[in-house]
Short mmCIF file of C-alpha atoms and ligand atoms in Angstrom, two decimals:
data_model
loop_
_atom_site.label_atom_id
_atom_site.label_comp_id
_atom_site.label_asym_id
_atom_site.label_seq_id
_atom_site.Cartn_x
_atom_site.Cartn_y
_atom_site.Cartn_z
CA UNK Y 1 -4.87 -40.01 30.00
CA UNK Y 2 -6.14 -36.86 27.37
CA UNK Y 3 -8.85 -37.89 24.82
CA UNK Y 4 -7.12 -38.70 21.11
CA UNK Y 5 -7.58 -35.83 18.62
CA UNK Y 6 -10.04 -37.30 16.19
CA UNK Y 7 -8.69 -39.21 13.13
CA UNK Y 8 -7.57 -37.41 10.37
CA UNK Y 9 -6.31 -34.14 12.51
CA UNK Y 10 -3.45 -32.75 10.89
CA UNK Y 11 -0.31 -32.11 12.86
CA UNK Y 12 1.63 -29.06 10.98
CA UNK Y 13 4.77 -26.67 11.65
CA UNK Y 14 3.95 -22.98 9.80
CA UNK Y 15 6.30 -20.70 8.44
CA UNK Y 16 6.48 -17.79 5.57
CA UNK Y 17 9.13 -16.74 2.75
CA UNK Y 18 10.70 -13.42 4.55
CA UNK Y 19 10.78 -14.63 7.77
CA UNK Y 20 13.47 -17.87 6.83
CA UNK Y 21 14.11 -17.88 3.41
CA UNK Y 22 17.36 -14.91 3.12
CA UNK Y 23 18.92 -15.02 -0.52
CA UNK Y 24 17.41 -11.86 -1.28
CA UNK Y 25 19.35 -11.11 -4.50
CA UNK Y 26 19.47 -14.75 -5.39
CA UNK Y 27 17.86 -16.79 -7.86
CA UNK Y 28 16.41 -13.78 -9.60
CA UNK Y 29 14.44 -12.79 -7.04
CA UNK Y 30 13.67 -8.88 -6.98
CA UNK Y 31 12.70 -6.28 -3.74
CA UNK Y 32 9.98 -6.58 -1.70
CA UNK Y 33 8.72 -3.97 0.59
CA UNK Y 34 9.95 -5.59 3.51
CA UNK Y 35 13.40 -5.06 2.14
CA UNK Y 36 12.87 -1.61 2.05
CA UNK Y 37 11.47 -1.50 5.38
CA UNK Y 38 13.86 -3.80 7.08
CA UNK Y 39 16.51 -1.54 5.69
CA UNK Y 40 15.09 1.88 6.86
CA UNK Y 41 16.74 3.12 9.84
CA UNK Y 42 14.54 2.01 12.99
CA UNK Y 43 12.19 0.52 11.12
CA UNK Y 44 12.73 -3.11 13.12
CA UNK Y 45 14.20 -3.83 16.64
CA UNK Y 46 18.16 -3.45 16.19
CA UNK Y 47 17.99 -3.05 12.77
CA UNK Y 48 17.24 -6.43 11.67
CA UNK Y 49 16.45 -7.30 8.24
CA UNK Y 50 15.88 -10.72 6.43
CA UNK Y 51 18.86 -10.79 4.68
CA UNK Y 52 20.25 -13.70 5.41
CA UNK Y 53 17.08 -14.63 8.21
CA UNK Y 54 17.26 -18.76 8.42
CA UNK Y 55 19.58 -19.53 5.41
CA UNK Y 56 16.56 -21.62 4.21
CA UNK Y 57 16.85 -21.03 0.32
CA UNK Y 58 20.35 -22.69 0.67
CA UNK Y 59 19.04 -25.22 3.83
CA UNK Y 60 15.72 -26.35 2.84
CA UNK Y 61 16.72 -30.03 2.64
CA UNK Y 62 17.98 -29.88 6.18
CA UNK Y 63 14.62 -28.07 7.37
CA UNK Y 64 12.66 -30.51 5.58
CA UNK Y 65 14.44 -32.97 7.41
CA UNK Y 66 13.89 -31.90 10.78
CA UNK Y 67 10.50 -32.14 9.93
CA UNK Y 68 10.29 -35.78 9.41
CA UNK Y 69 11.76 -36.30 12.42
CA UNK Y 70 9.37 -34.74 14.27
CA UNK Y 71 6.51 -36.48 12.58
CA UNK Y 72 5.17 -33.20 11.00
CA UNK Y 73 2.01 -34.33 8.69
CA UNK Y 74 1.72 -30.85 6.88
CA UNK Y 75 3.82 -28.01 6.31
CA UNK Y 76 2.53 -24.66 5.69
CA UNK Y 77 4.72 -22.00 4.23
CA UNK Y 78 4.70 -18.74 1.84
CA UNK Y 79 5.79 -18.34 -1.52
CA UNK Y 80 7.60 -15.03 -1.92
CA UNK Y 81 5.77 -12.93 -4.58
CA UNK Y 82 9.50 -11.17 -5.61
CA UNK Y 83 11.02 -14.84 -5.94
CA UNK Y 84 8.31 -15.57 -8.47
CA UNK Y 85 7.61 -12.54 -10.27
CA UNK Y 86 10.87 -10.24 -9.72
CA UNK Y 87 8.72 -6.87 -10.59
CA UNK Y 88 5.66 -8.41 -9.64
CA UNK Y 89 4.85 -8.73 -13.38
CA UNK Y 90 6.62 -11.02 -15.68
CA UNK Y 91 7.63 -14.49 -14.32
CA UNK Y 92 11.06 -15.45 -12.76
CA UNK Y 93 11.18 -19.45 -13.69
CA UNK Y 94 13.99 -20.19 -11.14
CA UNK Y 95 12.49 -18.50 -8.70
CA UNK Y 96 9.50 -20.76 -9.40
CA UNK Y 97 11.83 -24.10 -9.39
CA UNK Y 98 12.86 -23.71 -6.12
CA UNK Y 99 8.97 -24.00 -4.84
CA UNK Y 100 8.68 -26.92 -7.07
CA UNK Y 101 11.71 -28.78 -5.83
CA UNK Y 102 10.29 -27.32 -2.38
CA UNK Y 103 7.10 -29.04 -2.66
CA UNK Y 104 8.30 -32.08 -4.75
CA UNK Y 105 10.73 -32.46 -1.61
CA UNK Y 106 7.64 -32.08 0.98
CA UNK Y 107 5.80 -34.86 -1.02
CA UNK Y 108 8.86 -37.05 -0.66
CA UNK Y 109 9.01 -37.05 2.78
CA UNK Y 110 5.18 -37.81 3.10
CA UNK Y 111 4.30 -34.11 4.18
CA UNK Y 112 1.33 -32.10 2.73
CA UNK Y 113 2.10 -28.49 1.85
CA UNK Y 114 -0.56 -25.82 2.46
CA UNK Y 115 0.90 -22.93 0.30
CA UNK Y 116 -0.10 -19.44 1.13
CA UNK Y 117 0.33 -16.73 -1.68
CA UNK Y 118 0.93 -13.64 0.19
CA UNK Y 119 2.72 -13.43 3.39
CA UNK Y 120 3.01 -10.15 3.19
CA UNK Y 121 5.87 -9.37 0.97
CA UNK Y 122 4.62 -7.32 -1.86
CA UNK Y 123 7.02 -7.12 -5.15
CA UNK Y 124 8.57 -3.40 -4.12
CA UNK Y 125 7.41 -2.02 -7.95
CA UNK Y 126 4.15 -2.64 -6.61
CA UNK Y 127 4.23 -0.94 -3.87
CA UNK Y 128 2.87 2.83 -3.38
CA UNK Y 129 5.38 4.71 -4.68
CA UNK Y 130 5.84 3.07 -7.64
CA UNK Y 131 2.42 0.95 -8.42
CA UNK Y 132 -0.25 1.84 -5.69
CA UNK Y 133 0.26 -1.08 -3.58
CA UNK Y 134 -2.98 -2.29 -1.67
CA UNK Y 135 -3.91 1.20 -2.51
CA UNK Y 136 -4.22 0.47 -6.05
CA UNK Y 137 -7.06 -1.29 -7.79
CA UNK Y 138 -4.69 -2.83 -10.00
CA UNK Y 139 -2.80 -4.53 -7.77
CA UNK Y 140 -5.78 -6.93 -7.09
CA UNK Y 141 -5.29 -8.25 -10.65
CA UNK Y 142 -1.22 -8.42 -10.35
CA UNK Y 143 -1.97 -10.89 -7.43
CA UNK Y 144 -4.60 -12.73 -9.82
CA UNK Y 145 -1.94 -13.42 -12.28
CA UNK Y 146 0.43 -14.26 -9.58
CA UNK Y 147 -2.01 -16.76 -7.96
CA UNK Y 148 -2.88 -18.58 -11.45
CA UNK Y 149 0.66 -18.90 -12.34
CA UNK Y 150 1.56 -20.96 -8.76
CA UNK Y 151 -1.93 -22.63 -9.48
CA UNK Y 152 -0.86 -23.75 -13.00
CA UNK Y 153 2.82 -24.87 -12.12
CA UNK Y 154 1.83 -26.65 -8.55
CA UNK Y 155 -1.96 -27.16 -8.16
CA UNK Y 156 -1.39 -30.17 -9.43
CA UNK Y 157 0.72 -31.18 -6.32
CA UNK Y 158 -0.77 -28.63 -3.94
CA UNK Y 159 -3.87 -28.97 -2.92
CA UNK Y 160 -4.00 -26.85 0.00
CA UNK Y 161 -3.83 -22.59 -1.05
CA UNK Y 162 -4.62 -20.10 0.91
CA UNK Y 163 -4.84 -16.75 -0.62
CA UNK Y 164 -3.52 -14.22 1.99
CA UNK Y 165 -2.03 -14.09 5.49
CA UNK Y 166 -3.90 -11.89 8.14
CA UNK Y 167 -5.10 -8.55 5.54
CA UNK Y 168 -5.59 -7.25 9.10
CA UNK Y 169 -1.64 -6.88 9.43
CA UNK Y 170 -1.00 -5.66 5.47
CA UNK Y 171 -3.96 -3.10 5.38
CA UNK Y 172 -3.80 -1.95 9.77
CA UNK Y 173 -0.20 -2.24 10.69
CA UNK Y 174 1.01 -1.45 6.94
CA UNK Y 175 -0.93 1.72 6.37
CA UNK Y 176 -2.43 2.99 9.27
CA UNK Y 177 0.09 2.50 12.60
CA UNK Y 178 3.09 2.06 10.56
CA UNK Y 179 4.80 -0.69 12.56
CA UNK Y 180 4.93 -3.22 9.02
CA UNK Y 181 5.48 -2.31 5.26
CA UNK Y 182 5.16 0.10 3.56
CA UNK Y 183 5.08 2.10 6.98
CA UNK Y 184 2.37 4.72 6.24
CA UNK Y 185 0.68 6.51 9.19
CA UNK Y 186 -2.85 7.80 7.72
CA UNK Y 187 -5.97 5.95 9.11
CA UNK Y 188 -8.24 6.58 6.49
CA UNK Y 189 -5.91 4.68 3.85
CA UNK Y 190 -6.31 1.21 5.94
CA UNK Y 191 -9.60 1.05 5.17
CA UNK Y 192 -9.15 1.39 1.01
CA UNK Y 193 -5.68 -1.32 1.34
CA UNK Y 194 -8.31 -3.79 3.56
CA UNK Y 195 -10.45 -3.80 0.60
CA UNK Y 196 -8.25 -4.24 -2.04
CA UNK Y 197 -6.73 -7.05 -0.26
CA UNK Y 198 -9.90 -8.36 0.10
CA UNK Y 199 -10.85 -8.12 -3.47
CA UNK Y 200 -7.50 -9.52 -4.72
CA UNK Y 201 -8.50 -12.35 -1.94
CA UNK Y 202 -11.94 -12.89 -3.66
CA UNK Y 203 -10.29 -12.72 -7.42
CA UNK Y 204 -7.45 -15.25 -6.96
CA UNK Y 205 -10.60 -17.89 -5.43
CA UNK Y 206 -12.72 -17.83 -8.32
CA UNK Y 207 -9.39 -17.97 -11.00
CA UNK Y 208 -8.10 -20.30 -9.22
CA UNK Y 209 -11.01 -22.30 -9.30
CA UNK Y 210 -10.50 -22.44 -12.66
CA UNK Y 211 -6.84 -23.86 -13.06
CA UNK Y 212 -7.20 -26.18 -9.76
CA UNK Y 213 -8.11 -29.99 -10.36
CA UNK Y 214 -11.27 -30.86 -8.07
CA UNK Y 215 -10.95 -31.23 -4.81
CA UNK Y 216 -8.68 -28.58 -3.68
CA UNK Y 217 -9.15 -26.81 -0.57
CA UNK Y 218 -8.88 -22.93 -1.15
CA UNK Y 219 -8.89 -20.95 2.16
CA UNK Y 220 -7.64 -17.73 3.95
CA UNK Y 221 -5.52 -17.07 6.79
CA UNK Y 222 -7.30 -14.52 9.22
CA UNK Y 223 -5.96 -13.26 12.38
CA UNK Y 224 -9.32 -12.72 13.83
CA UNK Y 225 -9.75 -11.13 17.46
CA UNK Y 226 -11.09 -12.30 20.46
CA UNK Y 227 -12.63 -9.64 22.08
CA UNK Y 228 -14.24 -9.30 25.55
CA UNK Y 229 -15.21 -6.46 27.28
CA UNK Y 230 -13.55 -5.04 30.53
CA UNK Y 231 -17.03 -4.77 32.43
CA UNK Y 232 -20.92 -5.67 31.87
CA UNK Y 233 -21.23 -1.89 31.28
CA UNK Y 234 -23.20 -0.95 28.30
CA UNK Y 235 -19.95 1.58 27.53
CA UNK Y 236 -17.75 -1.26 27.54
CA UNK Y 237 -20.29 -3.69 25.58
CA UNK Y 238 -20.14 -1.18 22.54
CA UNK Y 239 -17.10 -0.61 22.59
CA UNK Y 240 -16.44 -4.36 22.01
CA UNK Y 241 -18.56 -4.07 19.34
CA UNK Y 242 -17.19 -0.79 17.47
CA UNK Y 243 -13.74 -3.04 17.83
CA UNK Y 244 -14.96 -5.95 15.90
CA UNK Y 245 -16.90 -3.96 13.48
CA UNK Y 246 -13.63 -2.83 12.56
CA UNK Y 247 -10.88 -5.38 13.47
CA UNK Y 248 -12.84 -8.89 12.26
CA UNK Y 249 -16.39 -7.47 10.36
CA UNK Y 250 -14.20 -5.75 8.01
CA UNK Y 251 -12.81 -9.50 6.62
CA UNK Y 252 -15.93 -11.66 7.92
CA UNK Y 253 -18.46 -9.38 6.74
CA UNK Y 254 -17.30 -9.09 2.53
CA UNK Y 255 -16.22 -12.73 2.46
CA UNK Y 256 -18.92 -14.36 4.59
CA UNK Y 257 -22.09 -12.73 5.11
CA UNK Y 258 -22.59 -10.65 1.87
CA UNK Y 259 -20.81 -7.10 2.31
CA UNK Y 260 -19.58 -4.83 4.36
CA UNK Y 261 -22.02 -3.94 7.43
CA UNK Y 262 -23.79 -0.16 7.57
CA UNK Y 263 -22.41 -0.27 11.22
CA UNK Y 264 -19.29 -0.27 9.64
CA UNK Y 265 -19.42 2.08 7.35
CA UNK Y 266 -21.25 4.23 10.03
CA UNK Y 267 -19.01 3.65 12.45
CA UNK Y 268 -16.07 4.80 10.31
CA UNK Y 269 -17.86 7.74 8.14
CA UNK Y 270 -15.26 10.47 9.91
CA UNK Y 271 -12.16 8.75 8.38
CA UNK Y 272 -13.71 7.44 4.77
CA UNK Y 273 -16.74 7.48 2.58
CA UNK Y 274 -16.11 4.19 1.37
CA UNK Y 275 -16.18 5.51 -2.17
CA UNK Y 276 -13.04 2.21 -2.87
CA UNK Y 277 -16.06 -0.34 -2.70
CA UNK Y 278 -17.30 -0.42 -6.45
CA UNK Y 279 -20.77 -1.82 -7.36
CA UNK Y 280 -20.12 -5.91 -7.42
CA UNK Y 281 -17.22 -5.96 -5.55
CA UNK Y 282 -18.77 -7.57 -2.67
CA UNK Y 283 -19.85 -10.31 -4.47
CA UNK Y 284 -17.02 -10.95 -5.92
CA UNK Y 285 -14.98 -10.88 -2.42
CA UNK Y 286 -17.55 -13.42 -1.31
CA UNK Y 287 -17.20 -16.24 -3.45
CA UNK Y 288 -17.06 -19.69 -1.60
CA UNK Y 289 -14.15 -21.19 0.36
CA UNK Y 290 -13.77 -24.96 1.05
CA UNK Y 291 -12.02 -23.95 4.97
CA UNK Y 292 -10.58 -21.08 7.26
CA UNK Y 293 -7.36 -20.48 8.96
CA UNK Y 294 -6.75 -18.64 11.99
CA UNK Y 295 -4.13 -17.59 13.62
CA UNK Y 296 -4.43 -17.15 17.65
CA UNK Y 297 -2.28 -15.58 19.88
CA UNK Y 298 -3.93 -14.23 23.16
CA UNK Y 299 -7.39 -12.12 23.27
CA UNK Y 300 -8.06 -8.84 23.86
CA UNK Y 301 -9.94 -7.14 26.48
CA UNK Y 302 -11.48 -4.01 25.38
CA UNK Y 303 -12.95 -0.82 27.39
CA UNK Y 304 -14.33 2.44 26.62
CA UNK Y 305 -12.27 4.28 28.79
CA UNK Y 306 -8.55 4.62 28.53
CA UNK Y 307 -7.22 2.67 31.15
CA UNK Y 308 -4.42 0.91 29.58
CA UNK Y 309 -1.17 2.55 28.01
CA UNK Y 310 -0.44 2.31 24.49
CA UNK Y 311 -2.15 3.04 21.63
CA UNK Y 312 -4.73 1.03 19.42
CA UNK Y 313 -3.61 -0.33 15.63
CA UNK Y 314 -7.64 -0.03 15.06
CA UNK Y 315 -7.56 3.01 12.71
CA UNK Y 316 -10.93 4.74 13.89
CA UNK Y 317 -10.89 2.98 17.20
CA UNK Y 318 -10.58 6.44 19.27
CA UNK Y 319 -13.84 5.04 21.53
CA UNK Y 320 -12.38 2.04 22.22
CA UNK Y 321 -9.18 1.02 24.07
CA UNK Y 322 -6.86 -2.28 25.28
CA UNK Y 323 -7.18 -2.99 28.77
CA UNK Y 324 -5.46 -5.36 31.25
CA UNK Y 325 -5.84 -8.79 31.25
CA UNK Y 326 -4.54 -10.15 34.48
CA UNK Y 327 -2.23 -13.24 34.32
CA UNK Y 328 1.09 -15.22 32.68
CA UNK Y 329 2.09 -13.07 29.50
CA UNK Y 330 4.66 -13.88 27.21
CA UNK Y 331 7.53 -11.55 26.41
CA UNK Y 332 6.10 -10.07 23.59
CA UNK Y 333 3.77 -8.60 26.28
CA UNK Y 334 0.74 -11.00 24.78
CA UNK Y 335 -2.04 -12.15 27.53
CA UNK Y 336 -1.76 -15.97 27.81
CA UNK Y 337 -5.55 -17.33 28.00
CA UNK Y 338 -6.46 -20.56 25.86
CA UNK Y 339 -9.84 -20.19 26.66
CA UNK Y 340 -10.10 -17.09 24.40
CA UNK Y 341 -8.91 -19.84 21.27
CA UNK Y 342 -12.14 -21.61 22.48
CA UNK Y 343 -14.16 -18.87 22.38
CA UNK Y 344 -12.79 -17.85 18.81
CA UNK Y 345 -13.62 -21.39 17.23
CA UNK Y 346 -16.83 -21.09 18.78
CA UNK Y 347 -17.57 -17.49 16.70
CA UNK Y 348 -16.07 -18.60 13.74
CA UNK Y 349 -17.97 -22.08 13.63
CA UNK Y 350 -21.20 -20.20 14.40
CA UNK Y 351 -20.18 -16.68 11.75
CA UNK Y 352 -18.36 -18.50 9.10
CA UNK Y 353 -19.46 -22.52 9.07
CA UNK Y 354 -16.67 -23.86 7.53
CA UNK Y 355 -14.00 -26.55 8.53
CA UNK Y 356 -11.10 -24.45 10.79
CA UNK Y 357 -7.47 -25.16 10.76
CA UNK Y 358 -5.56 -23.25 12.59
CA UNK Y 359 -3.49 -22.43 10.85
CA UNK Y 360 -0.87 -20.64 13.33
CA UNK Y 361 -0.20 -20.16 17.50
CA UNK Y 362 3.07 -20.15 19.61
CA UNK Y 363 4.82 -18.35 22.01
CA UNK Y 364 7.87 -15.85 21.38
CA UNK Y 365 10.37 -16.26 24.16
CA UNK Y 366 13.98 -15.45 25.00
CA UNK Y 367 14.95 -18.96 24.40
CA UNK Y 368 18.88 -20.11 25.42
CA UNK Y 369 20.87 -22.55 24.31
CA UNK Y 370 22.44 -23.89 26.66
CA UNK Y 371 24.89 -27.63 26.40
CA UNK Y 372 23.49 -28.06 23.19
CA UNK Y 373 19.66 -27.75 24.39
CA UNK Y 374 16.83 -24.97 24.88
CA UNK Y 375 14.57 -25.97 27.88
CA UNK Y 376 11.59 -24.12 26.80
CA UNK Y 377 8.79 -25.47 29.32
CA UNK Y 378 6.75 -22.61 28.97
CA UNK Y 379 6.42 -23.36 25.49
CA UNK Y 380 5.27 -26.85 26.04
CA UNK Y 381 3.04 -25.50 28.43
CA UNK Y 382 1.64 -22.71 25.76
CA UNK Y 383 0.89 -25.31 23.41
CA UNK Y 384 -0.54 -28.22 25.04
CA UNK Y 385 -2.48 -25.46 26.66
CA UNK Y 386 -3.80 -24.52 23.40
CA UNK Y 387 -4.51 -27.58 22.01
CA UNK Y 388 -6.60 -28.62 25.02
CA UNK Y 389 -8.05 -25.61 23.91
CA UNK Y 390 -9.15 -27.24 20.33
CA UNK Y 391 -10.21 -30.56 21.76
CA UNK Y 392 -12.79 -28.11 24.12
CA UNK Y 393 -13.89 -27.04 20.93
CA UNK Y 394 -13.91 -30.22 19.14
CA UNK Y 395 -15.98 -31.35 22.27
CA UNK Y 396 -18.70 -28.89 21.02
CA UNK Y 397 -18.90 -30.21 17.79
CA UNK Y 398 -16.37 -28.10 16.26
CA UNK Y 399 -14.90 -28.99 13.25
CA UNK Y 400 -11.33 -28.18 13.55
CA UNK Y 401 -9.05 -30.37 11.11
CA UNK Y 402 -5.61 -29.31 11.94
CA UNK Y 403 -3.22 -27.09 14.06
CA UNK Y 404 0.41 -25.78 12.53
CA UNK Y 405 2.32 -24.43 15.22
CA UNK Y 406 4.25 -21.07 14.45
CA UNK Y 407 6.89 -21.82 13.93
CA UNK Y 408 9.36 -24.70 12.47
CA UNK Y 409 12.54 -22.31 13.19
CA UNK Y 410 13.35 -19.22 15.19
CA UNK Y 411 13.29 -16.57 12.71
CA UNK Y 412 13.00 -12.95 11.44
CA UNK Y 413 9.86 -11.88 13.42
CA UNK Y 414 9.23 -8.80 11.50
CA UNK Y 415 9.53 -5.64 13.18
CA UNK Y 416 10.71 -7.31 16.45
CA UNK Y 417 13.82 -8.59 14.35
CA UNK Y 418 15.17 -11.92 15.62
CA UNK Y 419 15.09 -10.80 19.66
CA UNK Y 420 11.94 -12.46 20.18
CA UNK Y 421 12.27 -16.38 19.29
CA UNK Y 422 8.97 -18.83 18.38
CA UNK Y 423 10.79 -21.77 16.87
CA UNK Y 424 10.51 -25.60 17.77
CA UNK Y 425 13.90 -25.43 16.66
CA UNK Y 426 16.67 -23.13 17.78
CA UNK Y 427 18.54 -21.25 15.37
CA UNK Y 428 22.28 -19.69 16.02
CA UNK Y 429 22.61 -16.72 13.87
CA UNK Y 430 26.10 -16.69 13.64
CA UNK Y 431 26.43 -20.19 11.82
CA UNK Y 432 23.04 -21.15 11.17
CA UNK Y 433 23.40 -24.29 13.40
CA UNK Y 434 19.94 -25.87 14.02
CA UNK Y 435 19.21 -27.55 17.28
CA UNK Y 436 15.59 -29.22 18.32
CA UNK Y 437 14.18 -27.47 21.87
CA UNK Y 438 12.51 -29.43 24.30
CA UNK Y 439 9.16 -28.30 22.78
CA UNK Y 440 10.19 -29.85 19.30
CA UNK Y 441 10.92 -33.19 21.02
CA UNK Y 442 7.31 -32.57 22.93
CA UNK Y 443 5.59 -32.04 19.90
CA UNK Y 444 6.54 -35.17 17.85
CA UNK Y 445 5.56 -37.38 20.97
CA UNK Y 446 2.03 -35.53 21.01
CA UNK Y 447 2.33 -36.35 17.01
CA UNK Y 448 3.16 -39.70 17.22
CA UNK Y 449 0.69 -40.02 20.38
CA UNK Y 450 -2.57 -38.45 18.64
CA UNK Y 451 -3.43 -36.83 22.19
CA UNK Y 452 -1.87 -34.62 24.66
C1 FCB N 1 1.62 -13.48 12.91
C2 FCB N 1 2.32 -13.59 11.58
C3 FCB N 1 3.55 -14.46 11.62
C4 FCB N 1 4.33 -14.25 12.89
C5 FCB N 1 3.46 -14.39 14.10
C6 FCB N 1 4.18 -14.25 15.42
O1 FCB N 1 0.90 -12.30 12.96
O2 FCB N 1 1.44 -14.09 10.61
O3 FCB N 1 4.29 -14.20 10.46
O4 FCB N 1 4.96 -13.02 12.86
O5 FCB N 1 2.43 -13.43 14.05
#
C-alpha cells in the first residue's frame, strides 16, 4: 500500500468567480472584461460566455454540499472584483454578503476557504479603454482598496488570501497573444501589465498586513513553467533559459530574489526599455509571503529551432520555440508528465523557500454522462499520478501542505468555453443538474484514506 500524505496535508477542490458563478447583472454586480470578451464575436470556442456558467450564485448551498460529501478540507475560490466593487471603485454591499454567507457557509460545513482576489476578472471601467487596466499605474491602488475592503469584512474568518491568479495569464495571454481579456496583440505592452500586476500583488501584501489578525497566510497563485530543453545542445540550453527569464523570472525575480534580472531586461531591450519599473518598486513587489501556490498542468519542452507548429504566448520569445513531448496528452493538447510537477517543487523549494500548496492541477476531457455516471479513468489516473508526484517531492524534504484539484464543477473554461470539461462533478448545461464522476467518488476515498 502508498505511503500516507503527512499529517496536516490539506485536501482542496479549486474554483474562481467567472468560471461558475453566472448572475452577471445580479446582486449589483457590474461588467468585467471577460464579459466583454466572452461577448465579442469569436472571442471563445462557440461563443461561450459566463452568463449563466454553473448557476453557482443561485446554487452555492448545493455546491457546498457536494463538497462535504466528498470530504473536501479546503475550498479555494475567487471573489469577483465587479460583484464587490460594481465600477471597481465604490463598494457594492450585497455583492459583498454573498462572500460572507459564502464563507460563513464554508465554515459551517468544517471547510477552510483560501480566497483569491483576482481571478482575472477586472471591473470593465478599469479596463484600458476606460481606466488603463494593468496598463495603468493606478490600477495597482484600485486593487489595494479592493483587497483591504475583503480583508476588513472577512479576514477575520479567512485566513488563507492569495493576491492574484497566474499574472502570467492577465499580463501574456491578455495583452500580448490576445487569447484572454482585454484581447490586445502588442508584445511590448505584456511586459508594463506584468509589472503592474506585480506591484498591485506587492501593495495588497503589505495593506493587508495591516487589517489581517496574526497568523494569516498571504500567498500568490503562480502558474510557473517547467521547462526542459529538447537536446544537451548549448542552442537549446539557452533557449531554456531566455524562456524562463521571461515566462517565470519575470514573477520570481521582483517578488523573491530582489528585482527584475539584467538578463531580463537584456534579453527583452528590442520590445521595452523598462521605463514602467519606478525607483522602489521592486521593493515594494518583494515584501514577504507566508506560502506559494502553483498551478501545474504539463511541462514544456523548449528548442531553439522551430520544430513544432504553433506559435509561442512568450512575447519576445522569437529564439525560442515549443517542441514535442512524446506521450499520453490530454485533449486540450497538454503533455501528460508528473515528473515535470516534481521537478517544479523541486525549483520552487530551492528559488522561493517557502511552504507550496498547490494550489491547482486536473485534466480537461470530453467527459459523458452516461446512466447517470461519467467514467472518467483517465482522470483518476491524472491525479493520483500527480499526487504521487507530491509525495516524490515530499520524499525530498519538500514542504508541500496541500493540493486543490481544478476543479469542483465542469465549468466556463475561458476561451475554450464549456467544450473542454475539468470537473469532479459533471455539470448538464441545459438544467444545471449536478452529478459526481467516478473521479469525485476516487477522490473522497483518497481523502478519507490520507494516501493514494
Ligand atoms: C488555469 C486557470 C484556471 C483554469 C485552468 C484550466 O490557467 O487558472 O482558471 O482555466 O487553467
Amino acid at each position: 500500500m502508498s505511503e500516507r500524505f503527512p499529517p496536516g496535508f490539506v485536501w482542496g477542490v479549486a474554483t474562481s468567480a467567472y468560471q461558475i458563478e453566472g448572475a452577471v447583472a445580479e446582486g449589483g454586480r457590474g461588467p468585467s472584461i471577460w464579459d466583454t470578451f466572452s461577448h465579442t464575436p469569436g472571442a471563445v470556442d462557440n461563443d461561450d460566455t459566463g452568463d449563466e456558467a454553473c448557476d453557482h450564485y443561485h446554487r452555492w448551498r448545493e455546491d457546498l454540499d457536494i463538497m462535504v460529501d466528498l470530504g473536501i478540507q479546503s475550498y479555494r475560490f475567487s471573489v469577483a472584483w465587479p460583484r464587490v466593487m460594481p465600477d471597481g471603485r465604490t463598494v457594492n454591499q450585497e455583492g459583498l454578503d454573498f462572500y460572507r454567507r459564502l464563507v460563513d457557509g464554508l465554515l459551517e460545513r468544517g471547510i477552510r476557504p483560501l480566497m483569491t482576489l483576482y481571478h482575472w476578472d477586472l471591473p470593465q471601467s478599469l479596463d484600458v479603454g476606460d481606466a488603463g487596466g494593468w496598463l495603468s499605474r493606478d490600477v495597482p491602488d484600485r486593487f489595494v482598496d479592493y483587497a483591504l475592503v475583503l480583508g476588513k469584512e472577512l479576514g477575520d474568518r479567512v485566513r488563507s488570501i492569495t493576491t492574484l491568479n497566474e499574472p502570467w495569464c492577465s499580463a501574456y495571454l491578455g495583452y500580448a497573444s490576445g487569447e484572454h481579456a482585454p484581447g490586445l496583440t502588442i508584445d511590448a505592452l505584456a511586459y508594463r501589465a506584468a509589472h503592474h500586476l506585480n506591484l498591485a500583488h506587492g501593495r495588497a501584501v503589505t495593506a493587508l498586513r495591516d487589517v489581517l489578525p496574526a497568523g494569516s497566510d498571504i500567498s500568490v497563485a503562480l502558474n510557473l513553467h517547467q521547462l526542459e530543453a529538447a537536446s544537451e545542445r548549448p542552442e537549446d540550453v539557452a533557449a531554456v533559459q531566455h524562456v524562463d527569464l521571461i515566462a517565470n523570472r519575470m514573477f520570481l525575480d521582483p517578488m523573491f530574489a530582489g528585482g527584475y534580472s539584467d538578463q531580463l531586461r537584456d534579453t527583452t531591450a528590442g520590445l521595452t526599455d523598462w521605463s514602467f519599473v519606478r525607483p522602489g518598486d521592486e521593493a515594494e513587489i518583494g515584501v514577504a509571503l507566508d506560502s506559494i501556490g502553483l498551478n501545474f498542468y504539463n511541462p514544456s519542452r523548449i528548442s531553439a529551432h522551430p520544430v513544432a507548429t504553433g506559435g509561442m504566448p512568450f512575447p519576445g520569445t522569437h529564439r525560442a520555440f515549443f517542441a514535442d513531448i512524446p506521450g499520453p496528452r490530454t485533449v486540450m493538447g497538454w503533455p501528460i508528465v508528473p515528473s515535470g510537477l516534481t521537478d517544479l517543487l523541486v525549483r520552487v523549494h530551492r528559488d522561493v523557500g517557502l511552504p507550496i500548496h498547490v494550489t491547482e492541477n486536473g485534466l480537461g476531457a470530453h467527459d459523458v454522462r452516461v446512466d447517470g455516471t461519467v467514467h472518467d479513468e483517465e482522470r483518476i489516473v491524472y491525479l493520483r499520478d500527480h499526487l504521487s508526484a507530491i509525495r516524490a517531492a515530499q520524499r525530498q524534504g519538500i514542504d508541500v501542505r496541500g493540493y486543490y484539484v481544478w476543479t469542483l464543477l465542469d465549468n466556463f473554461e475561458w476561451a475554450w468555453g464549456y467544450e473542454k470539461r475539468f470537473g469532479l462533478v459533471h455539470v448538464d448545461f441545459a438544467d444545471q443538474q449536478r452529478t459526481l464522476k467516478d473521479s469525485a467518488r476516487w477522490y473522497a476515498g483518497v481523502i478519507a484514506r490520507h494516501r493514494l
